[in-house]
Short mmCIF file of C-alpha atoms and ligand atoms in Angstrom, two decimals:
data_model
loop_
_atom_site.label_atom_id
_atom_site.label_comp_id
_atom_site.label_asym_id
_atom_site.label_seq_id
_atom_site.Cartn_x
_atom_site.Cartn_y
_atom_site.Cartn_z
CA MET A 333 102.63 102.95 83.41
CA SER A 334 105.51 104.20 85.49
CA ALA A 335 107.73 101.14 85.52
CA ASP A 336 110.27 102.80 87.74
CA GLU A 337 107.87 103.28 90.63
CA ALA A 338 106.31 100.56 92.72
CA PHE A 339 104.11 99.68 95.63
CA VAL A 340 105.94 97.27 97.90
CA THR A 341 104.71 94.95 100.62
CA LEU A 342 106.26 92.20 102.74
CA ALA A 343 105.27 88.69 103.79
CA THR A 344 107.40 86.38 105.90
CA THR A 345 104.67 83.81 106.63
CA ASP A 346 101.91 82.18 104.63
CA SER A 347 99.26 84.09 106.62
CA TYR A 348 100.81 87.41 105.78
CA CYS A 349 100.83 86.21 102.15
CA MET A 350 97.03 86.30 102.34
CA GLY A 351 97.30 89.91 103.45
CA ALA A 352 99.78 90.70 100.70
CA THR A 353 97.35 89.23 98.17
CA VAL A 354 94.67 91.66 99.29
CA VAL A 355 97.11 94.56 99.05
CA ALA A 356 97.84 93.65 95.42
CA ARG A 357 94.22 93.02 94.49
CA SER A 358 92.96 96.20 96.05
CA LEU A 359 95.67 98.25 94.33
CA ARG A 360 94.90 96.65 90.99
CA ARG A 361 91.16 96.99 91.43
CA HIS A 362 91.68 100.72 91.69
CA GLY A 363 93.78 100.87 88.56
CA THR A 364 97.23 101.69 89.81
CA THR A 365 99.69 102.43 87.03
CA ARG A 366 102.66 101.41 89.21
CA HIS A 367 104.32 98.04 89.67
CA ILE A 368 103.20 95.99 92.63
CA VAL A 369 105.98 94.12 94.38
CA VAL A 370 106.15 91.73 97.31
CA MET A 371 109.24 90.88 99.31
CA ILE A 372 109.15 87.38 100.76
CA THR A 373 111.57 85.40 102.89
CA PRO A 374 113.11 82.04 101.89
CA ASN A 375 110.77 80.05 104.18
CA ILE A 376 107.67 80.93 102.12
CA SER A 377 106.22 77.80 100.54
CA GLU A 378 106.42 77.11 96.83
CA GLN A 379 102.63 77.10 96.65
CA SER A 380 102.38 80.57 98.17
CA ARG A 381 105.13 81.86 95.89
CA LEU A 382 103.31 80.62 92.80
CA ALA A 383 100.12 82.24 94.01
CA LEU A 384 101.91 85.52 94.66
CA LYS A 385 103.46 85.45 91.19
CA ASN A 386 99.98 85.64 89.77
CA GLU A 387 99.20 88.72 91.81
CA PHE A 388 102.41 90.73 91.78
CA ASP A 389 104.61 92.16 89.07
CA ASP A 390 107.61 91.03 91.03
CA VAL A 391 108.20 88.59 93.89
CA ILE A 392 111.55 89.28 95.50
CA VAL A 393 113.20 86.99 98.01
CA VAL A 394 115.04 88.83 100.78
CA ASP A 395 116.91 87.65 103.87
CA VAL A 396 115.10 87.46 107.16
CA MET A 397 116.18 90.18 109.51
CA ASP A 398 115.05 90.02 113.12
CA SER A 399 115.80 92.52 115.86
CA GLU A 400 115.58 89.74 118.46
CA ASP A 401 114.87 92.52 120.89
CA SER A 402 112.44 90.69 123.12
CA LEU A 403 112.54 93.38 125.79
CA HIS A 404 111.19 96.20 123.61
CA LEU A 405 108.90 93.86 121.75
CA SER A 406 107.28 92.81 125.00
CA LEU A 407 106.70 96.48 125.79
CA LEU A 408 105.00 96.73 122.42
CA GLY A 409 103.03 93.60 123.29
CA ARG A 410 103.93 91.99 119.97
CA PRO A 411 106.79 89.52 120.48
CA GLU A 412 106.49 88.37 116.87
CA LEU A 413 107.39 91.72 115.31
CA GLY A 414 111.20 91.51 115.54
CA ILE A 415 111.02 90.13 112.04
CA THR A 416 109.65 93.42 110.74
CA PHE A 417 113.30 94.53 110.50
CA THR A 418 113.10 92.59 107.22
CA LYS A 419 111.06 95.52 105.90
CA ILE A 420 114.25 97.61 105.81
CA HIS A 421 115.35 95.59 102.76
CA CYS A 422 112.86 97.58 100.71
CA TRP A 423 115.61 100.18 100.36
CA THR A 424 117.54 97.67 98.20
CA LEU A 425 114.91 97.78 95.43
CA THR A 426 116.98 100.22 93.40
CA GLN A 427 115.41 99.13 90.13
CA TYR A 428 112.72 101.59 91.25
CA SER A 429 113.32 105.28 91.78
CA LYS A 430 110.50 105.73 94.25
CA CYS A 431 108.25 103.34 96.14
CA VAL A 432 105.33 103.27 98.53
CA PHE A 433 105.54 100.60 101.19
CA LEU A 434 102.26 99.11 102.40
CA ASP A 435 102.03 96.69 105.31
CA ALA A 436 100.48 93.37 104.35
CA ASP A 437 97.61 94.16 106.71
CA THR A 438 96.39 97.14 104.71
CA LEU A 439 93.42 97.39 102.37
CA VAL A 440 93.41 100.00 99.61
CA LEU A 441 90.01 101.58 99.02
CA CYS A 442 90.74 103.75 96.00
CA ASN A 443 93.52 104.80 93.66
CA VAL A 444 96.34 106.23 95.73
CA ASP A 445 98.95 106.75 92.98
CA GLU A 446 99.19 110.39 94.02
CA LEU A 447 101.36 109.18 96.90
CA PHE A 448 104.24 109.06 94.42
CA GLU A 449 104.19 112.85 94.35
CA ARG A 450 105.56 112.79 97.89
CA ASP A 451 109.19 112.50 98.91
CA GLU A 452 111.07 110.26 101.32
CA LEU A 453 110.15 109.80 104.08
CA SER A 454 106.45 110.57 103.97
CA ALA A 455 104.10 108.78 106.32
CA ALA A 456 101.02 109.31 108.46
CA PRO A 457 101.08 109.82 112.22
CA ASP A 458 100.92 106.77 114.44
CA PRO A 459 97.63 106.75 116.34
CA GLY A 460 99.40 105.68 119.54
CA TRP A 461 102.05 108.44 119.50
CA PRO A 462 101.34 110.97 116.76
CA ASP A 463 104.81 112.54 116.90
CA CYS A 464 105.98 109.23 115.45
CA PHE A 465 104.96 108.11 112.01
CA ASN A 466 103.34 104.76 111.49
CA SER A 467 105.48 102.54 109.30
CA GLY A 468 102.56 100.63 107.79
CA VAL A 469 102.39 103.10 104.88
CA PHE A 470 105.34 105.21 103.77
CA VAL A 471 106.93 106.75 100.70
CA PHE A 472 110.65 106.09 100.23
CA ARG A 473 113.51 106.19 97.73
CA PRO A 474 115.38 102.92 97.34
CA SER A 475 119.10 103.48 97.88
CA LEU A 476 121.84 101.08 98.88
CA HIS A 477 123.47 103.91 100.72
CA THR A 478 120.39 104.53 102.86
CA HIS A 479 120.00 100.77 103.36
CA THR A 480 123.55 100.51 104.74
CA ARG A 481 123.01 103.52 106.99
CA LEU A 482 119.78 102.03 108.31
CA LEU A 483 121.49 98.73 109.12
CA ASP A 484 124.28 100.60 110.77
CA HIS A 485 121.81 102.64 112.80
CA ALA A 486 120.05 99.44 113.85
CA ARG A 487 123.33 97.88 114.97
CA ARG A 488 124.31 100.90 116.99
CA HIS A 489 121.00 102.09 118.42
CA GLY A 490 118.57 99.21 117.98
CA SER A 491 114.89 100.08 117.84
CA PHE A 492 112.87 101.55 120.66
CA ASP A 493 109.91 99.30 119.85
CA GLY A 494 111.91 96.31 118.70
CA GLY A 495 110.41 96.58 115.21
CA ASP A 496 110.99 98.62 112.06
CA GLN A 497 108.83 101.52 113.22
CA GLY A 498 111.07 102.37 116.17
CA LEU A 499 114.14 102.12 113.98
CA LEU A 500 112.72 104.22 111.15
CA ASN A 501 111.42 106.89 113.49
CA SER A 502 114.77 107.36 115.15
CA PHE A 503 116.53 107.33 111.77
CA PHE A 504 114.12 109.83 110.16
CA SER A 505 113.93 111.71 113.43
CA GLY A 506 113.05 115.07 111.91
CA TRP A 507 109.76 113.78 110.53
CA SER A 508 107.51 115.30 113.18
CA VAL A 509 108.79 118.86 112.83
CA GLU A 510 110.73 119.38 109.62
CA ASP A 511 108.47 119.24 106.61
CA ILE A 512 104.70 119.10 106.76
CA SER A 513 104.50 117.82 103.17
CA LYS A 514 105.94 114.56 104.53
CA HIS A 515 102.96 114.13 106.81
CA LEU A 516 100.46 112.02 104.95
CA PRO A 517 96.84 112.65 105.85
CA PHE A 518 95.55 110.04 108.25
CA ILE A 519 93.11 108.75 105.62
CA TYR A 520 96.12 107.12 103.91
CA ASN A 521 96.73 104.95 106.95
CA LEU A 522 93.51 104.73 108.87
CA SER A 523 94.11 102.27 111.64
CA VAL A 524 90.99 100.44 112.68
CA SER A 525 91.76 101.18 116.33
CA SER A 526 91.01 104.85 115.65
CA VAL A 527 87.40 103.92 115.17
CA TYR A 528 87.22 103.32 118.93
CA SER A 529 89.75 105.86 120.12
CA TYR A 530 88.17 108.84 118.34
CA LEU A 531 84.76 107.81 117.06
CA PRO A 532 83.46 111.35 116.38
CA ALA A 533 86.45 112.02 114.10
CA PHE A 534 85.88 108.71 112.38
CA GLN A 535 82.26 109.63 111.80
CA GLN A 536 83.27 113.01 110.46
CA PHE A 537 86.19 111.99 108.25
CA GLY A 538 86.09 108.20 107.95
CA HIS A 539 84.16 108.31 104.69
CA GLY A 540 87.27 109.76 103.03
CA ALA A 541 89.40 106.76 104.00
CA LYS A 542 91.80 105.64 101.28
CA ILE A 543 93.83 102.95 103.00
CA ILE A 544 92.64 100.92 105.98
CA HIS A 545 95.30 99.46 108.27
CA PHE A 546 94.41 96.46 110.42
CA LEU A 547 97.04 97.45 112.93
CA GLY A 548 97.32 95.26 116.04
CA GLY A 549 97.16 91.58 116.85
CA ASP A 550 93.74 90.88 115.30
CA LYS A 551 94.21 90.41 111.60
CA PRO A 552 91.31 90.00 109.19
CA TRP A 553 92.58 86.63 107.97
CA LYS A 554 92.27 85.33 111.53
CA SER A 555 88.56 86.05 111.70
CA GLN A 556 85.51 85.67 109.54
CA GLY A 557 84.18 89.14 110.12
CA ASN A 558 81.11 87.87 111.88
CA SER A 559 82.21 87.35 115.45
CA SER A 560 83.58 89.68 118.11
CA GLY A 561 84.48 93.32 117.69
CA SER A 562 82.52 96.38 116.84
CA HIS A 563 80.09 96.65 113.99
CA THR A 564 82.48 98.93 112.11
CA MET A 565 85.38 96.61 112.62
CA GLU A 566 83.30 93.72 111.28
CA GLN A 567 82.48 95.78 108.23
CA PHE A 568 86.11 96.45 107.51
CA VAL A 569 86.95 92.80 107.99
CA SER A 570 84.15 91.86 105.61
CA LEU A 571 85.50 94.29 103.04
CA TRP A 572 88.88 92.66 103.41
CA TRP A 573 87.37 89.19 102.85
CA LYS A 574 85.49 90.44 99.86
CA GLU A 575 88.67 91.68 98.31
CA TYR A 576 90.40 88.44 99.16
CA LEU A 577 87.67 86.36 97.56
CA ILE A 578 87.10 88.26 94.37
CA HIS A 579 89.40 88.47 91.42
CA THR A 580 89.63 91.62 89.44
CA THR A 581 90.21 91.84 85.74
CA PRO A 582 91.96 95.08 84.89
CA SER A 583 89.36 96.78 82.79
CA ALA A 584 89.61 100.42 81.91
CA PRO A 585 92.56 100.56 79.50
CA ALA A 586 93.22 104.10 80.62
CA ALA A 587 93.68 102.89 84.15
CA GLN A 588 96.20 100.21 83.29
CA PRO A 589 97.75 101.20 79.99
CA LYS A 590 100.54 98.70 79.47
CA GLN A 591 100.13 96.42 82.37
CA GLU A 592 99.94 92.81 81.50
CA GLN A 593 96.75 91.30 82.80
CA LYS A 594 97.38 89.16 85.83
CA LYS A 595 96.07 85.64 85.83
CA PRO A 596 93.66 84.76 88.60
CA GLN A 597 95.32 83.45 91.69
CA GLN A 598 95.54 79.74 92.25
CA ILE A 599 92.60 78.77 94.34
CA PRO A 600 93.53 78.18 97.95
CA GLU A 601 91.70 75.65 100.14
CA ARG A 602 88.96 77.94 101.37
CA GLU A 603 87.77 78.96 97.91
CA ALA A 604 88.31 75.63 96.28
CA LYS A 605 84.97 74.50 97.64
CA MET A 606 83.12 77.33 96.00
CA LYS A 607 81.43 77.31 92.64
CA SER A 608 82.22 79.74 89.90
CA THR A 609 79.01 81.13 88.60
CA GLU A 610 78.31 84.76 89.15
CA ASN A 611 79.85 88.07 89.88
CA LEU A 612 79.91 89.08 93.45
CA ASP A 613 80.06 92.74 92.98
CA SER A 614 78.88 95.19 90.39
CA THR A 615 79.05 98.20 92.63
CA ASN A 616 80.96 101.29 91.73
CA SER A 617 82.89 101.17 94.94
CA LEU A 618 83.86 98.46 97.31
CA LEU A 619 83.04 100.97 99.98
CA ALA A 620 79.48 101.05 98.78
CA HIS A 621 79.15 98.07 101.09
CA PHE A 622 80.30 100.06 104.02
CA SER A 623 77.50 101.29 106.17
CA PRO A 624 78.63 103.76 108.80
CA PRO A 625 78.48 102.97 112.50
CA SER A 626 75.50 105.20 113.05
CA GLU A 627 73.48 105.67 109.91
CA SER A 628 71.61 108.60 111.36
CA LEU A 629 74.82 110.58 111.28
CA TYR A 630 75.13 110.04 107.57
CA SER A 631 72.08 111.52 105.99
CA GLN A 632 73.74 111.45 102.56
CA PRO A 633 75.34 108.09 101.82
CA GLU A 634 78.35 108.72 99.66
CA PRO A 635 79.38 105.63 97.75
CA THR A 636 82.03 107.26 95.57
CA LEU A 637 83.90 107.98 98.73
CA CYS A 638 87.34 107.86 97.35
CA SER A 639 86.99 110.77 94.99
CA HIS A 640 87.57 112.72 98.18
CA THR A 641 90.82 114.66 98.00
CA ASP A 642 92.91 116.24 100.68
CA GLY A 643 94.02 119.32 98.83
CA ARG A 644 97.58 118.13 98.27
CA GLN A 645 96.96 115.78 95.44
CA LEU A 646 94.71 117.78 93.25
CA GLU A 647 96.43 116.65 90.11
CA GLU A 648 94.58 113.40 90.39
CA GLU A 649 91.36 113.56 88.43
CA PRO A 650 88.73 111.66 90.36
CA ARG A 651 87.24 109.04 88.09
CA SER A 652 83.74 109.81 86.94
CA LEU A 653 80.90 107.72 88.24
CA GLU A 654 80.47 106.27 84.78
CA GLU A 655 84.13 105.22 84.52
CA GLU A 656 84.05 103.86 88.00
CA SER A 657 80.98 101.73 87.43
CA ARG A 658 82.32 100.47 84.10
CA SER A 659 85.41 99.26 85.87
CA TYR A 660 83.33 97.43 88.44
CA GLU A 661 81.04 95.90 85.87
CA GLU A 662 84.10 94.20 84.49
CA THR A 663 85.11 92.96 87.89
CA GLU A 664 85.39 89.26 87.51
CA VAL A 665 84.83 86.74 90.22
CA VAL A 666 86.74 83.73 89.10
CA ASP A 667 85.75 81.60 92.03
CA PRO A 668 82.87 83.42 93.63
CA PRO A 669 81.41 82.35 96.88
CA LEU A 670 77.82 81.86 95.90
CA GLY A 671 76.72 78.59 94.44
CA ALA A 672 74.17 78.75 91.63
CA GLU A 673 71.60 77.81 94.22
CA GLY A 674 73.03 80.60 96.45
CA LEU A 675 70.76 83.45 97.27
CA GLU A 676 69.12 83.81 93.92
CA GLY A 677 65.54 84.87 93.74
CA SER A 678 64.59 85.02 97.37
CA ASP A 679 67.37 87.17 98.73
CA ALA A 680 67.29 90.80 97.83
CA THR A 681 70.98 91.20 98.48
CA ALA A 682 71.79 88.70 95.82
CA ASP A 683 70.41 91.16 93.28
CA ALA A 684 72.85 93.75 94.39
CA ALA A 685 75.71 91.43 94.82
CA THR A 686 75.45 89.55 91.57
CA ASP A 687 75.60 90.76 88.04
CA PRO A 688 72.23 90.08 86.47
CA ARG A 689 72.30 89.90 82.71
CA PRO A 690 69.72 92.37 81.48
CA ALA A 691 67.92 89.78 79.37
CA ASP A 692 67.24 87.65 82.43
CA ALA A 693 66.57 90.37 84.89
CA GLU A 694 63.24 91.55 86.23
CA PRO A 695 62.48 95.26 85.75
CA GLU A 696 62.71 95.69 89.50
CA GLN A 697 66.15 94.12 89.54
CA LEU A 698 67.26 96.28 86.65
CA GLU A 699 66.06 99.38 88.42
CA HIS A 700 67.82 98.27 91.56
CA ARG A 701 71.00 97.72 89.64
CA ARG A 702 70.69 101.08 87.88
CA MET A 703 70.27 102.83 91.22
CA TRP A 704 73.17 100.85 92.64
CA GLU A 705 75.43 101.84 89.78
CA MET A 706 74.41 105.45 90.12
CA GLY A 707 75.56 105.28 93.70
CA GLN A 708 72.04 105.32 95.10
CA VAL A 709 72.68 102.53 97.53
CA ASP A 710 69.89 101.51 99.82
CA TYR A 711 72.03 101.27 102.92
CA LEU A 712 69.12 100.85 105.26
CA GLY A 713 67.16 98.42 103.15
CA ARG A 714 68.04 95.72 100.68
CA ASP A 715 71.70 96.80 100.42
CA SER A 716 72.14 97.02 104.14
CA PHE A 717 75.27 95.69 105.64
CA GLN A 718 73.29 92.97 107.38
CA ASN A 719 72.26 91.58 104.00
CA ILE A 720 75.76 91.77 102.62
CA GLN A 721 76.98 90.20 105.83
CA ARG A 722 74.50 87.35 105.47
CA MET A 723 75.75 86.66 102.00
CA LEU A 724 79.36 86.76 103.18
CA ASP A 725 78.53 84.45 106.08
CA ARG A 726 77.00 81.96 103.71
CA PHE A 727 79.99 81.67 101.51
CA LEU A 728 82.49 81.81 104.35
CA ASP A 729 80.84 78.83 106.00
N1 UDP B 1859 105.19 90.91 108.80
C1 UDP B 1859 105.43 89.67 108.25
N2 UDP B 1859 105.49 88.59 109.06
C2 UDP B 1859 105.28 88.65 110.40
C3 UDP B 1859 105.01 89.90 110.96
C4 UDP B 1859 104.96 91.01 110.13
O1 UDP B 1859 105.60 89.56 107.04
O2 UDP B 1859 105.33 87.60 111.08
C5 UDP B 1859 105.19 92.09 107.92
C6 UDP B 1859 103.86 92.33 107.23
O3 UDP B 1859 104.05 93.04 106.03
C7 UDP B 1859 103.17 93.18 108.25
C8 UDP B 1859 104.28 94.10 108.69
O4 UDP B 1859 105.43 93.24 108.70
O5 UDP B 1859 102.06 93.88 107.74
C9 UDP B 1859 104.12 94.73 110.06
O6 UDP B 1859 103.54 93.81 110.97
P1 UDP B 1859 102.04 94.01 111.44
O7 UDP B 1859 101.26 94.58 110.33
O8 UDP B 1859 101.56 92.72 112.03
O9 UDP B 1859 102.25 95.08 112.59
P2 UDP B 1859 101.13 96.11 113.10
O10 UDP B 1859 100.85 97.03 111.96
O11 UDP B 1859 99.95 95.31 113.52
O12 UDP B 1859 101.80 96.79 114.23
C1 GLC B 1860 103.73 99.36 113.97
C2 GLC B 1860 103.51 99.38 112.49
C3 GLC B 1860 104.13 98.23 111.82
C4 GLC B 1860 105.49 97.96 112.38
C5 GLC B 1860 105.40 97.69 113.87
C6 GLC B 1860 106.74 97.35 114.51
O1 GLC B 1860 102.66 99.29 114.75
O2 GLC B 1860 102.16 99.43 112.13
O3 GLC B 1860 104.18 98.49 110.46
O4 GLC B 1860 106.06 96.86 111.71
O5 GLC B 1860 104.89 98.80 114.50
O6 GLC B 1860 107.63 98.41 114.54
MN1 MN B 1861 100.44 96.59 109.98
#
């Protein structure tokens, strides 16, 4: 494991701690070999800190920094984002030589360690103004010198959006034209809003998504994934909840060579009510639960979506289907949502979503599981999103 490189996120409130938890779990699920670090502010409760310590390699307390620029923030429509100036403290993490910052509202869908091959400042275009980069995902080099220069820049010029993104874009102002290798493909920061703003592109390329960004005021932890919003949005929110509710046990030793196994998170209120009986997921990809907006456009469901590469990170060997499914078989749900009485027997989805022990399983279930693990997911039938959704709804109630 590269102990001098890290993924970094930020949480200044208990709600964003939920998001940070998902960032850590989704990175770990996909076998990152890098440290996973969260910066928190002094107001974060002791309970949340303890929970985060179980998820992260390092929990670092930083000072709150707020632009207090209500004028620009009101233009952005997000008065609460002045506090994102706190993100700038990530440059003080000089115990690491290189880091990847991930907003706490991101969800990692596959191993993205290849991002460490990029240099500062690499980021993906912002969907609202593509000549700016979005600061929800970026590669940087911690440096006290850069940190001081950033603070100085903020003091002198402020931020055109009142948050870190405006500041960073004016500081790294050459990003849009200078070096194309610093432009991350959009699949590393796929904002859910792009699903609506350019649906044909989403249908064409969305299956290659590596990191989903719940950019905007609606955060997954504020909803249950079963109310308003588009079908696709609901699916992403459900994926987020799934990652929040399951606990992964690092499995493939190759994927996490020296990393100490993290203890399961303390059980917060919502899960405390749930019984611990079965595995939720034995799929070979979390995205296997993702059914595209219009199935007819996807004649070939592609569950091992994240083996997709963009041509710049070819050194990464995509994990074989066998390795991938082994890793998911060892996915452990410490406090899974389904009670023993749950959906067993009657509900077809329960077969897919639980981990039947071969001795107990019916031949049909075994065959279903075999197909599932081979990536032959019955998107339109028993493994349809509606069935998964029903199961999620039951445990979220
Ligand atoms: N953040 C935080 N507390 C807040 C607001 C933001 O910790 O009250 C952090 C968190 O990591 C979050 C990031 O700053 O993901 C940027 O904010 P957000 O993701 O809400 O902005 P968006 O991407 O929606 O523009
Ligand atoms: C953006 C980014 C977010 C940033 C915010 C404020 O929309 O997604 O990371 O904190 O703007 O600048
Ligand atoms: Mn964000």
